Amino acid sequence: MDRSSLSRSRRFAPAVALAAAAALTLAGCSSSSGGKKSEESADGASAGKATTPRMTIALVTHQSPGDTFWDIVRKGAQAAAAKDNVKLVYSADPSAANQANLVQNAIDQKVDGIAITLAKPDALKDVVAKAKKAGIPVVGLNSGVSEWQKLGLMEFFGQDETVAGEALGKRLNEEGAKSAVCVIQEQGNIGLTQRCDGVKKTFTGKLQTLNVNGTDMPSVKSTITAKLSQDKSIDYVVALGAPFALTATQSVSDAGSKAKVATFDLNKDLTGAISKGTIQFAVDQQPYLQGYLAIDSLWLYKNNGNYMGGGEQPVLTGPAFVDKSNVEAVAQYAAKGTR
């Protein structure tokens, strides 16, 4: 990524990160889950825990079953909840209509705040309006950086997916790539589409998109394998999530392809793959920070009337590249499930 892109992507993040670091004294957290919904509290927390009145905050995402990315988001949210004396209620569904129903459930429960992802914002427009009418503050995270203001959300925490995609496209040029395939694991997800569109804007080679069923990893593997077998010119596979990148490396092997693999997002296994060279690099958006700031921002608003980004700008948590040059520094945090 060039310096101008990096500066642009972190324009607001440093001040926010500093404030979060100053306030963050991580405490123990106990949780229980049942199906797609769970209540996560900080009953075992002690050091640094807020003495403000107990709040209930709902975190509602578009997580698909088995997508480990969201474990990192939740871990950050749990840490903020532990510090802030917040009862965190987590629920998720990849279906936009079902996600909207989960938000409605939170409204019916009269929670003190709601944090949501906007993978398919049109489906959430009406229910967000209902939350606002009920006097419940709503913030966005992870997905929907181009839509959060249109829906009237108070704040947003995440990366600009178009900027991230553009940065990856430039990196492909630097790597000498000529033909790449961008693998989308969830059709209709605006953030994933923006990533591939961003890559296309700056990549000077040929870019194809490939839709796969992200909830069925054997199908993901076979679909990518078939594509690589059919088109031997592909020299880079761009995945949009760590589990799919790891699967793509298997597809490369099965297809007898010489393609390299790059991806968005991290996890523990992916940092190991970067160290080994089976994956070239990843674009990190810091999901732990997204979850943490979303919950902490609602606590700050309810107790102090604070806004991050002034209600006009998103708080950007990425993008940043992780490759062999810096993966060891990141791996220690990925091992703890915080990167």
Coordinates of C-alpha atoms in Angstrom, one line a residue:
M1 CA 0.0 0.0 0.0
D2 CA 1.4 3.5 -0.8
R3 CA 1.8 6.0 2.0
S4 CA -1.1 8.1 0.9
S5 CA -3.5 5.2 1.0
L6 CA -2.3 4.2 4.5
S7 CA -2.7 7.7 5.8
R8 CA -6.1 7.9 4.3
S9 CA -7.2 4.6 5.8
R10 CA -6.0 5.6 9.3
R11 CA -6.9 9.2 9.4
F12 CA -9.2 8.8 12.5
A13 CA -8.0 5.5 13.9
P14 CA -4.9 6.6 15.9
A15 CA -6.8 9.0 18.2
V16 CA -9.5 6.4 18.8
A17 CA -7.0 3.6 19.3
L18 CA -5.1 5.7 21.8
A19 CA -8.3 6.5 23.8
A20 CA -9.2 2.8 23.7
A21 CA -5.8 1.7 24.9
A22 CA -5.9 4.2 27.8
A23 CA -9.2 2.9 28.9
L24 CA -8.6 -0.8 28.3
T25 CA -7.9 -2.9 31.3
L26 CA -9.0 -6.3 30.2
A27 CA -11.0 -8.4 32.7
G28 CA -12.3 -11.9 32.7
C29 CA -15.4 -12.7 30.8
S30 CA -17.9 -15.6 31.1
S31 CA -20.4 -16.4 28.4
S32 CA -23.0 -18.9 27.4
S33 CA -24.5 -19.5 24.0
G34 CA -27.6 -21.1 22.6
G35 CA -28.0 -21.4 18.9
K36 CA -27.6 -18.1 17.1
K37 CA -28.1 -16.0 20.2
S38 CA -26.2 -15.7 23.4
E39 CA -25.8 -13.5 26.4
E40 CA -22.3 -12.6 27.3
S41 CA -21.6 -10.9 30.6
A42 CA -18.7 -9.8 32.7
D43 CA -19.8 -11.3 36.0
G44 CA -16.2 -12.5 36.7
A45 CA -14.6 -9.2 35.9
S46 CA -13.0 -7.1 38.6
A47 CA -10.0 -4.9 37.7
G48 CA -10.9 -1.8 35.7
K49 CA -14.6 -2.6 35.6
A50 CA -16.9 0.5 35.3
T51 CA -19.2 1.3 38.2
T52 CA -21.8 2.9 35.9
P53 CA -25.3 1.4 35.9
R54 CA -25.6 -2.0 34.2
M55 CA -26.4 -1.7 30.5
T56 CA -27.6 -4.2 27.9
I57 CA -26.2 -3.9 24.4
A58 CA -27.2 -6.1 21.4
L59 CA -24.6 -7.0 18.8
V60 CA -26.3 -8.3 15.7
T61 CA -24.1 -9.5 12.8
H62 CA -24.4 -11.3 9.5
Q63 CA -22.1 -14.1 10.6
S64 CA -22.4 -17.4 8.8
P65 CA -22.1 -20.6 10.7
G66 CA -18.4 -21.6 11.1
D67 CA -16.9 -18.3 10.1
T68 CA -14.2 -17.8 12.6
F69 CA -13.7 -14.2 11.7
W70 CA -16.6 -13.3 14.0
D71 CA -15.0 -15.0 17.0
I72 CA -12.4 -12.2 16.9
V73 CA -15.1 -9.5 16.6
R74 CA -17.0 -11.0 19.6
K75 CA -13.8 -11.3 21.6
G76 CA -13.3 -7.5 21.3
A77 CA -16.9 -6.8 22.1
Q78 CA -16.7 -9.1 25.1
A79 CA -13.6 -7.2 26.4
A80 CA -15.4 -3.9 26.1
A81 CA -18.5 -5.3 27.8
A82 CA -16.4 -6.6 30.7
K83 CA -14.8 -3.3 31.2
D84 CA -18.0 -1.3 30.9
N85 CA -20.3 -3.3 33.1
V86 CA -22.4 -4.2 30.0
K87 CA -24.5 -7.3 29.4
L88 CA -23.7 -8.2 25.8
V89 CA -26.4 -10.1 23.8
Y90 CA -25.0 -11.5 20.6
S91 CA -27.0 -12.8 17.7
A92 CA -26.3 -13.5 14.1
D93 CA -27.8 -14.7 10.8
P94 CA -26.4 -14.4 7.2
S95 CA -30.0 -13.9 5.9
A96 CA -30.7 -10.2 5.8
A97 CA -34.3 -10.7 6.6
N98 CA -33.5 -12.8 9.6
Q99 CA -30.9 -10.3 10.8
A100 CA -33.5 -7.6 10.6
N101 CA -35.8 -9.8 12.8
L102 CA -32.9 -10.2 15.3
V103 CA -32.6 -6.4 15.5
Q104 CA -36.4 -6.2 16.0
N105 CA -36.0 -8.7 18.9
A106 CA -33.4 -6.4 20.5
I107 CA -35.8 -3.4 20.1
D108 CA -38.6 -5.4 21.8
Q109 CA -36.2 -6.3 24.6
K110 CA -35.7 -2.5 25.1
V111 CA -31.9 -2.8 25.1
D112 CA -29.8 0.3 25.8
G113 CA -27.9 0.2 22.5
I114 CA -27.5 -1.8 19.3
A115 CA -24.4 -2.5 17.2
I116 CA -25.1 -4.0 13.7
T117 CA -23.3 -5.0 10.5
L118 CA -24.7 -3.7 7.2
A119 CA -23.8 -6.4 4.7
K120 CA -27.2 -5.9 3.1
P121 CA -28.2 -2.5 4.2
D122 CA -31.5 -2.2 2.4
A123 CA -33.0 -5.0 4.4
L124 CA -32.1 -3.2 7.7
K125 CA -33.3 0.3 6.8
D126 CA -36.8 0.0 8.3
V127 CA -35.8 -1.8 11.5
V128 CA -33.0 0.8 12.1
A129 CA -35.6 3.5 11.8
K130 CA -37.7 1.7 14.4
A131 CA -34.8 1.5 16.8
K132 CA -34.2 5.2 16.4
K133 CA -37.9 5.9 17.0
A134 CA -37.7 3.9 20.2
G135 CA -34.8 6.0 21.4
I136 CA -32.2 3.3 21.0
P137 CA -28.8 4.4 19.7
V138 CA -27.4 2.3 16.9
V139 CA -23.8 2.1 15.6
G140 CA -22.4 0.1 12.7
L141 CA -19.3 -2.0 12.4
N142 CA -17.4 -4.1 9.9
S143 CA -19.7 -3.9 6.9
G144 CA -21.5 -0.8 5.5
V145 CA -19.0 2.0 5.5
S146 CA -20.7 3.5 2.4
E147 CA -24.2 3.2 3.8
W148 CA -24.2 3.8 7.6
Q149 CA -25.0 7.5 7.3
K150 CA -27.8 7.0 4.8
L151 CA -29.5 4.7 7.4
G152 CA -28.9 7.3 10.1
L153 CA -26.5 5.3 12.3
M154 CA -24.7 7.2 15.0
E155 CA -21.1 5.9 14.3
F156 CA -19.3 3.3 12.2
F157 CA -16.2 1.2 12.9
G158 CA -14.4 -0.7 10.2
Q159 CA -12.4 -0.3 7.0
D160 CA -13.3 1.3 3.7
E161 CA -13.6 -1.8 1.6
T162 CA -13.1 0.0 -1.6
V163 CA -9.8 1.6 -0.4
A164 CA -8.7 -1.8 0.9
G165 CA -9.5 -3.4 -2.4
E166 CA -7.6 -0.7 -4.3
A167 CA -4.6 -1.2 -2.1
L168 CA -4.6 -5.0 -2.7
G169 CA -4.9 -4.3 -6.5
K170 CA -1.8 -2.1 -6.4
R171 CA 0.0 -4.9 -4.4
L172 CA -0.9 -7.4 -7.1
N173 CA 0.8 -5.1 -9.6
E174 CA 3.9 -4.9 -7.5
E175 CA 3.9 -8.7 -7.2
G176 CA 3.8 -9.0 -11.0
A177 CA 0.4 -10.7 -11.2
K178 CA -1.3 -10.8 -14.6
S179 CA -4.5 -12.7 -14.1
A180 CA -6.4 -13.0 -10.8
V181 CA -9.6 -14.4 -9.5
C182 CA -11.5 -12.7 -6.6
V183 CA -13.5 -15.3 -4.7
I184 CA -16.8 -14.0 -3.1
Q185 CA -18.1 -16.3 -0.4
E186 CA -21.5 -14.5 0.1
Q187 CA -23.4 -13.1 -2.9
G188 CA -25.1 -9.8 -2.2
N189 CA -22.7 -8.8 0.6
I190 CA -22.0 -5.2 -0.2
G191 CA -18.6 -5.2 1.5
L192 CA -17.3 -8.2 -0.3
T193 CA -18.5 -6.8 -3.6
Q194 CA -16.7 -3.5 -2.8
R195 CA -13.5 -5.3 -2.1
C196 CA -13.4 -7.0 -5.5
D197 CA -14.5 -3.8 -7.2
G198 CA -11.7 -2.0 -5.5
V199 CA -9.1 -4.5 -6.7
K200 CA -10.5 -4.1 -10.2
K201 CA -10.0 -0.4 -10.1
T202 CA -6.2 -0.5 -9.6
F203 CA -5.1 -4.0 -10.8
T204 CA -3.7 -3.6 -14.3
G205 CA -4.1 -7.3 -15.1
K206 CA -7.2 -9.4 -15.8
L207 CA -9.6 -9.9 -12.9
Q208 CA -12.4 -12.4 -12.7
T209 CA -14.9 -12.9 -9.9
L210 CA -15.9 -16.3 -8.6
N211 CA -19.0 -16.8 -6.4
V212 CA -18.8 -19.7 -4.0
N213 CA -21.1 -21.0 -1.2
G214 CA -19.2 -19.9 1.9
T215 CA -21.3 -22.0 4.2
D216 CA -20.1 -25.2 2.5
M217 CA -16.3 -25.4 2.6
P218 CA -16.0 -28.6 0.5
S219 CA -18.0 -26.9 -2.2
V220 CA -15.7 -23.8 -1.9
K221 CA -12.7 -26.0 -2.4
S222 CA -14.2 -27.9 -5.4
T223 CA -15.4 -24.7 -7.1
I224 CA -12.0 -23.0 -6.8
T225 CA -10.3 -26.1 -7.9
A226 CA -12.5 -26.4 -11.0
K227 CA -11.8 -22.7 -11.9
L228 CA -8.0 -23.2 -11.6
S229 CA -8.1 -26.4 -13.6
Q230 CA -10.1 -24.7 -16.3
D231 CA -8.0 -21.5 -16.5
K232 CA -4.3 -22.1 -16.1
S233 CA -3.5 -18.4 -16.7
I234 CA -4.7 -17.5 -13.2
D235 CA -1.6 -16.6 -11.2
Y236 CA -3.3 -15.2 -8.1
V237 CA -6.3 -16.2 -6.1
V238 CA -7.7 -13.3 -4.0
A239 CA -9.8 -14.6 -1.1
L240 CA -12.0 -12.4 1.0
G241 CA -11.6 -14.2 4.3
A242 CA -9.0 -16.3 6.1
P243 CA -10.8 -19.7 6.1
F244 CA -11.4 -19.3 2.4
A245 CA -7.8 -18.4 1.7
L246 CA -6.6 -21.5 3.5
T247 CA -9.0 -23.6 1.5
A248 CA -7.8 -22.0 -1.7
T249 CA -4.3 -23.2 -1.0
Q250 CA -5.6 -26.7 -1.1
S251 CA -7.4 -26.0 -4.4
V252 CA -4.2 -24.7 -5.9
S253 CA -2.5 -28.0 -5.0
D254 CA -5.4 -30.1 -6.2
A255 CA -5.6 -28.3 -9.5
G256 CA -1.8 -28.5 -10.1
S257 CA -1.9 -24.7 -10.4
K258 CA 1.0 -22.3 -10.0
A259 CA -1.3 -19.6 -8.6
K260 CA -0.4 -17.8 -5.4
V261 CA -2.9 -16.9 -2.8
A262 CA -3.6 -13.5 -1.1
T263 CA -6.5 -12.6 1.2
F264 CA -8.4 -10.1 3.3
D265 CA -8.5 -10.8 7.0
L266 CA -6.5 -12.8 9.5
N267 CA -6.6 -15.6 12.0
K268 CA -4.0 -17.8 13.8
D269 CA -3.8 -20.4 11.1
L270 CA -3.4 -17.8 8.4
T271 CA -0.5 -16.0 10.0
G272 CA 1.2 -19.5 10.1
A273 CA 0.5 -19.9 6.4
I274 CA 2.1 -16.5 5.7
S275 CA 5.1 -17.5 7.6
K276 CA 5.4 -20.7 5.6
G277 CA 4.9 -18.9 2.3
T278 CA 1.7 -20.8 1.3
I279 CA -0.2 -17.5 1.5
Q280 CA 1.6 -14.3 0.3
F281 CA -0.1 -11.6 2.3
A282 CA -3.3 -10.5 4.0
V283 CA -5.1 -7.2 4.4
D284 CA -5.9 -6.8 8.1
Q285 CA -9.0 -4.7 9.2
Q286 CA -8.6 -5.5 13.0
P287 CA -11.9 -7.1 13.7
Y288 CA -11.2 -7.2 17.5
L289 CA -11.0 -3.4 17.5
Q290 CA -14.2 -3.2 15.6
G291 CA -16.1 -5.2 18.2
Y292 CA -14.4 -3.4 21.1
L293 CA -15.1 0.1 19.8
A294 CA -18.7 -0.6 18.8
I295 CA -19.6 -1.6 22.3
D296 CA -17.4 0.9 24.1
S297 CA -18.8 3.7 21.9
L298 CA -22.4 3.0 23.1
W299 CA -21.2 3.0 26.7
L300 CA -19.5 6.4 26.1
Y301 CA -22.5 7.8 24.4
K302 CA -25.0 6.7 27.1
N303 CA -22.7 7.9 30.0
N304 CA -20.9 10.9 28.5
G305 CA -22.7 11.8 25.3
N306 CA -19.5 11.2 23.4
Y307 CA -19.3 10.7 19.7
M308 CA -16.4 9.2 17.8
G309 CA -15.7 10.6 14.3
G310 CA -18.1 13.5 15.2
G311 CA -21.0 11.6 13.7
E312 CA -19.7 12.5 10.2
Q313 CA -16.7 10.3 9.6
P314 CA -16.2 6.5 10.1
V315 CA -13.6 5.3 12.5
L316 CA -11.3 3.3 10.2
T317 CA -9.6 0.2 11.7
G318 CA -7.8 -0.8 8.5
P319 CA -6.4 -1.6 6.0
A320 CA -2.9 -2.8 6.7
F321 CA -0.8 -5.4 5.0
V322 CA 0.6 -8.5 6.8
D323 CA 3.3 -10.4 5.0
K324 CA 6.5 -12.2 5.8
S325 CA 8.2 -8.9 6.8
N326 CA 5.9 -8.3 9.8
V327 CA 3.9 -11.5 10.3
E328 CA 5.9 -12.6 13.4
A329 CA 4.9 -9.4 15.2
V330 CA 1.3 -9.9 14.4
A331 CA 1.3 -13.7 15.1
Q332 CA 1.6 -13.3 18.8
Y333 CA -1.8 -11.4 18.9
A334 CA -3.4 -13.8 16.4
A335 CA -2.5 -16.7 18.7
K336 CA -4.6 -15.0 21.4
G337 CA -7.5 -14.5 19.1
T338 CA -7.2 -10.7 19.0
R339 CA -5.9 -10.1 15.4

